[in-house]
């Protein structure tokens, strides 16, 4: 998972159950949770001391940090030059890191039951969660697993659809592909965004989904080996290990996710129903029945995860948002470098230091013409100090303008917590890391665009529904997608979904949560989950669902701090140093404290709460419900 947005040892996932119970009272000392398979102490063995435990964990975090940096450098090269050799080099570095995590986590058991200062106990708990991919504690299986992991990501990164020549004109219809008549992910993304020809859309949709069937046997083995690693570490399976990264027991976390989904689901289904009607007008009731699922290839995105490209179809009478940022950027000949400068400018306006010169020298902004790279956007911190970079195949459009802010959010977070001890250099939880840049991007309002000279005039307030629609097509449409990827993986890792039902289970969940269905029959010869980056790259995904809720909660708090009065969707914190200070205070904590404390530092609240996103879109939901009157809601 070379394009993992974070450093390997960024420990995106904090603390386990035992510690969570203590969040409320925060006693000064913590007992390390006894691991499932703790060996009994040898007769006559001396009980280890607190000082020994402290020395142990400090040595461990130092060692793991060194190995993580080596792995990151190897991964960076792999993701920028996909070859057999770079895959192997990166797999080997990953093996060394994972091996050291396992070894240390097992050795740490001799300190089980010791009464430790809270910070030290937290480090012990985080040790077991230090990598997203645990491996069995033997070199052969660990090597096999890391090679599979590198090859799955490589297969995704190399993925292309080469339309048959006999089909006449290339499916790209002039879209730039990889130069050999084949379509890479950027070319496919562009067609999905721009084409309204249902045959062409279906063709490229099917084409992209041909990259993943070869992953299927490898993924099956990957699940076996990663689960074995997770079990040796004391977790039920890899899904349970991921769910343990949120300072609460894994089952409580599942319930929390369900609670939040219930809060936002009605808003999603209002949007779904409205868009189904609009798509029915565009493509006909035959293609888009008014009471059934929406065909997956018609939503403007290869995974139907964000629907912002359908803005022209969705626009209420009287117009959409009133401006077209893509057109403005293209007309003004803004290049990739300037796109990133705009992002940096937002952070510096909040009082953050500018990015270092090496960021500009070492980042990848443009897809190279002569080699395979992992284009999926990611942010990197190569030395846990100042060597920050992004890797992104930037297109000059509204979506990537926002994605640049997303990625820089990771970089500014990484830099803010660099003074923490290595084990605490990570997001308060994975969702916090994903939410920071998006929070900033919520401030890309028309008033902000005018302020930085990209818009001549702020569109009149009649544009309210148009603007909220534009935002909802990305933010609200994403929610069920953000949820379902791990609903699928949790079932796969637990064995509830066996390999023989991988694809059926995937489409069952897409229907249940997104109300989306494939337009052509899918079978178990397909492996459609593998056509989404985070599955072959093994990046857990619930973080994005939660980030889409948290970013509105953060935005609400920062706007309050900035003294903004008025509807939340009009607030931009650009240039507000008070908001910047508040944000930095949270970022600097890294994952040194359980996430409810970090949340409290910024918002004064201790629970994730969907009321901010609901309030933000309240006028739109009212409008949608009027449009949907008399229509069947959902599928
Ligand atoms: O993967 C990402 C970022 C990198 S962390 C570009 N995102 C998810 C996706 O693209 O699937 C951001 C939104 C969801
Ligand atoms: Zn991200």
Tab-separated table of N, CA and C in Angstrom, residues 77-78 81-88 158 372:
chain	number	residue	atom	x	y	z
A	77	UNK	N	9.736	5.083	-3.944
A	77	UNK	CA	10.350	4.736	-5.234
A	77	UNK	C	9.447	3.739	-5.978
A	78	UNK	N	8.901	2.790	-5.260
A	78	UNK	CA	8.017	1.812	-5.907
A	78	UNK	C	6.817	2.502	-6.569
A	81	UNK	N	7.958	4.451	-9.646
A	81	UNK	CA	8.541	3.657	-10.736
A	81	UNK	C	8.094	2.219	-10.501
A	82	UNK	N	6.926	1.873	-11.027
A	82	UNK	CA	6.433	0.520	-10.740
A	82	UNK	C	7.186	-0.489	-11.609
A	83	UNK	N	8.028	-1.287	-10.988
A	83	UNK	CA	8.695	-2.397	-11.690
A	83	UNK	C	8.748	-3.574	-10.733
A	84	UNK	N	9.109	-4.738	-11.274
A	84	UNK	CA	9.272	-5.934	-10.433
A	84	UNK	C	10.290	-5.661	-9.332
A	85	UNK	N	11.354	-4.952	-9.701
A	85	UNK	CA	12.440	-4.739	-8.740
A	85	UNK	C	12.008	-3.828	-7.598
A	86	UNK	N	11.333	-2.730	-7.961
A	86	UNK	CA	10.953	-1.808	-6.888
A	86	UNK	C	9.881	-2.439	-5.999
A	87	UNK	N	9.058	-3.303	-6.600
A	87	UNK	CA	8.066	-4.010	-5.781
A	87	UNK	C	8.757	-4.886	-4.745
A	88	UNK	N	9.804	-5.572	-5.202
A	88	UNK	CA	10.504	-6.494	-4.301
A	88	UNK	C	11.255	-5.711	-3.213
A	158	UNK	N	-0.637	-0.288	-12.365
A	158	UNK	CA	-0.422	-0.512	-13.805
A	158	UNK	C	-1.733	-0.617	-14.575
A	372	UNK	N	5.049	3.699	-15.424
A	372	UNK	CA	3.870	3.470	-14.590
A	372	UNK	C	4.109	4.034	-13.195
